[in-house]
CSV table of C-alpha atoms in Angstrom, one decimal:
chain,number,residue,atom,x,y,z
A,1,UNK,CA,-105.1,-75.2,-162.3
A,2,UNK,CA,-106.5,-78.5,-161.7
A,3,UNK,CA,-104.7,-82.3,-161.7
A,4,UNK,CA,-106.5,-84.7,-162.6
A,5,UNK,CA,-106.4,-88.7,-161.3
A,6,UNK,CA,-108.3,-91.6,-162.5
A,7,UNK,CA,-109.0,-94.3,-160.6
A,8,UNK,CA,-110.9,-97.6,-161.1
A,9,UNK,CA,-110.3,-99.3,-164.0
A,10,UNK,CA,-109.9,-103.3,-164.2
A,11,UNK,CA,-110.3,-106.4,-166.1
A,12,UNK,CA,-114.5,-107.3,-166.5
A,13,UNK,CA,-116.1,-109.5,-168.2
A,14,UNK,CA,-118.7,-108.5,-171.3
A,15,UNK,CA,-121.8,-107.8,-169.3
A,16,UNK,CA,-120.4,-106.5,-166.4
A,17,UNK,CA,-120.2,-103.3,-164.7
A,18,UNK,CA,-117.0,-100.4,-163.4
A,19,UNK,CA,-117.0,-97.6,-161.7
A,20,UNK,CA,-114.3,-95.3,-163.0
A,21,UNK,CA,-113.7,-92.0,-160.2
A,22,UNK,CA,-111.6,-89.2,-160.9
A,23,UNK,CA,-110.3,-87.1,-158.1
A,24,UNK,CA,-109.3,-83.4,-159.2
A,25,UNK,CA,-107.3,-81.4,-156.7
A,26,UNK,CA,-108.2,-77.5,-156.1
A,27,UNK,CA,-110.5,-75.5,-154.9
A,28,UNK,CA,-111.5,-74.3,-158.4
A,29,UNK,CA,-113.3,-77.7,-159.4
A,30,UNK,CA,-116.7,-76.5,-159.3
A,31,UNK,CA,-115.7,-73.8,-162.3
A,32,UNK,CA,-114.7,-76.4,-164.5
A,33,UNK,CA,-116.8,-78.6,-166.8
A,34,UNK,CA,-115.4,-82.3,-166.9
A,35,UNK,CA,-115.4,-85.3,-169.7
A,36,UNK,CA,-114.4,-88.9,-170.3
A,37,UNK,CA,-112.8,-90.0,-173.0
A,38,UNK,CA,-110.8,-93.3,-174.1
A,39,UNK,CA,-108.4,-94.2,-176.8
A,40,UNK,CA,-107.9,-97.7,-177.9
A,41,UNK,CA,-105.0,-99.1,-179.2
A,42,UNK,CA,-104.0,-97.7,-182.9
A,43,UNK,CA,-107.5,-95.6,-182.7
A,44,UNK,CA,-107.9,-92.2,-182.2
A,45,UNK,CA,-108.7,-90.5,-178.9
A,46,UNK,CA,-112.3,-90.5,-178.2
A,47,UNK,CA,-115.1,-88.8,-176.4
A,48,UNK,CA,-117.1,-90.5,-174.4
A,49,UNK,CA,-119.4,-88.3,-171.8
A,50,UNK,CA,-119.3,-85.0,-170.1
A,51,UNK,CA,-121.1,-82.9,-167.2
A,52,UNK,CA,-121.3,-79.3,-167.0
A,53,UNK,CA,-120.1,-77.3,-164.4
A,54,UNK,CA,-123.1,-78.5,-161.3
A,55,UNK,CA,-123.7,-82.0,-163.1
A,56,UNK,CA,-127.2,-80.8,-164.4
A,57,UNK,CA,-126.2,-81.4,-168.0
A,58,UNK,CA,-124.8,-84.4,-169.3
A,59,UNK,CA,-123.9,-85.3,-172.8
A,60,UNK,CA,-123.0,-89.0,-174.0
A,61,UNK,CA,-121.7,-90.5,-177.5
A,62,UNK,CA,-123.9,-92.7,-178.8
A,63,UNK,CA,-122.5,-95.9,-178.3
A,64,UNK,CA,-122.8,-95.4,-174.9
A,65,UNK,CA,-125.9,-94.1,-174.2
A,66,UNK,CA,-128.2,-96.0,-171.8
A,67,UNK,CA,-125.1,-98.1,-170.5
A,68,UNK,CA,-122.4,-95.5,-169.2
A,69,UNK,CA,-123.5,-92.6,-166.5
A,70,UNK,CA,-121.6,-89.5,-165.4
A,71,UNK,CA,-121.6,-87.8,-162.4
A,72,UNK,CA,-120.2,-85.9,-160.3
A,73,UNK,CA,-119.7,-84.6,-156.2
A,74,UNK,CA,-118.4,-81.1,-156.4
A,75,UNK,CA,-118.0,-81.0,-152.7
A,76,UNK,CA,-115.7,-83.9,-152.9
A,77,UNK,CA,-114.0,-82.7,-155.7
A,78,UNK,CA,-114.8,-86.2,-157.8
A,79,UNK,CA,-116.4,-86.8,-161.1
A,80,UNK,CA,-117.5,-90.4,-161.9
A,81,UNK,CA,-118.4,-92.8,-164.5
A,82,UNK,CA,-120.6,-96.0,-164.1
A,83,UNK,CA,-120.6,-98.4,-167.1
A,84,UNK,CA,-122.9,-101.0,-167.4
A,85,UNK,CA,-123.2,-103.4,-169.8
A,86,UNK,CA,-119.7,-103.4,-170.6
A,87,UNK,CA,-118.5,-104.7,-174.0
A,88,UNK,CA,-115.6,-106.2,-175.5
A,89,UNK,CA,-115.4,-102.8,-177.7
A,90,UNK,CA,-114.8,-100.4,-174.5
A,91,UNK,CA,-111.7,-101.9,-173.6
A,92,UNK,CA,-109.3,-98.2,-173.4
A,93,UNK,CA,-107.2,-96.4,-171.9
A,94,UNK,CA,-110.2,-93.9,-169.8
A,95,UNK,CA,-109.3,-90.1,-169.1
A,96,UNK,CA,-111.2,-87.5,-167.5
A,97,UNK,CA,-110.6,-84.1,-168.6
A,98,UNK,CA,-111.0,-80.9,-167.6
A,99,UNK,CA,-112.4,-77.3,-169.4
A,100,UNK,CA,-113.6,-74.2,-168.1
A,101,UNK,CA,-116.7,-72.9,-170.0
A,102,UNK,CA,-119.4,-75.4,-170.9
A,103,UNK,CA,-118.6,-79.3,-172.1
A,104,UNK,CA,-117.3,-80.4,-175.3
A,105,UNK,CA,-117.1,-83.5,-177.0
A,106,UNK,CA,-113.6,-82.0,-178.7
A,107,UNK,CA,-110.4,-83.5,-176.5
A,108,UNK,CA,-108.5,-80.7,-177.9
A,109,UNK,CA,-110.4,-77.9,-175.8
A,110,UNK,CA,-110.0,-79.5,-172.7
A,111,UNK,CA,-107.4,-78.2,-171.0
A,112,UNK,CA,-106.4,-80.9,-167.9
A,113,UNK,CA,-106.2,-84.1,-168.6
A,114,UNK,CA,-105.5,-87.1,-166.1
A,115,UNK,CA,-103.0,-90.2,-166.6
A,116,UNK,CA,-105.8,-92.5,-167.7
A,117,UNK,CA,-107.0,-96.1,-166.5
A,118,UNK,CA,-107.0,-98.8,-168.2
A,119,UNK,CA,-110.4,-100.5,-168.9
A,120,UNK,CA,-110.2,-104.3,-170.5
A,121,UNK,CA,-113.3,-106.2,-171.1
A,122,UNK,CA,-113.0,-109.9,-172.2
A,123,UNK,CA,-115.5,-111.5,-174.3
């Protein structure tokens, strides 16, 4: 098992730039494949990026693309994503998830989720 923590989340103005981190605990993190996601409020659950299981692989959803970066530090057991450019539209609740196998844009096939962080951007 993994638990999953999200940290970093704020109030920005459009333009501006976070750094949301995500600390998993275990010594299985490394097996695991990891995403963001965010849900707005009265919207759906959405994905946002995800790494495979050494970082080499990312994947992004379009609106993000050029603008948001994952990463991750298997060694500390962190995964990470830098927005850029942020815009009034990306204000969410942020989760990281996690899912053995390879990454998915899907929220249901991830199997650990964090609590979420709450990203606002004023306009």
């Amino acid at each position: 098992q993994v638990q999953l923590v999200e940290s970093g989340g704020g109030l920005v103005q459009a333009g501006g730039s976070l750094r949301l981190s995500c600390a998993a605990s275990g010594r299985t993190f490394s097996r695991y494949s990891m995403g963001w996601f965010r849900q707005a409020p009265g919207k759906e659950r959405e994905f946002v990026a995800a790494c495979g299981r050494s970082g080499g692989a990312t994947y992004y959803t379009d609106s993000v693309k050029g603008r948001f970066t994952i990463s991750r530090g298997n060694a500390e057991n962190m995964v990470y994503l830098e927005m850029n450019s942020l815009k009034p539209e990306d204000t969410a609740v942020y989760y990281c998830a996690a899912k053995t196998g390879t990454p998915d844009t899907l929220s249901t096939v991830y199997n650990y989720w964090g609590q979420g962080t709450q990203v606002t951007v004023s306009s």
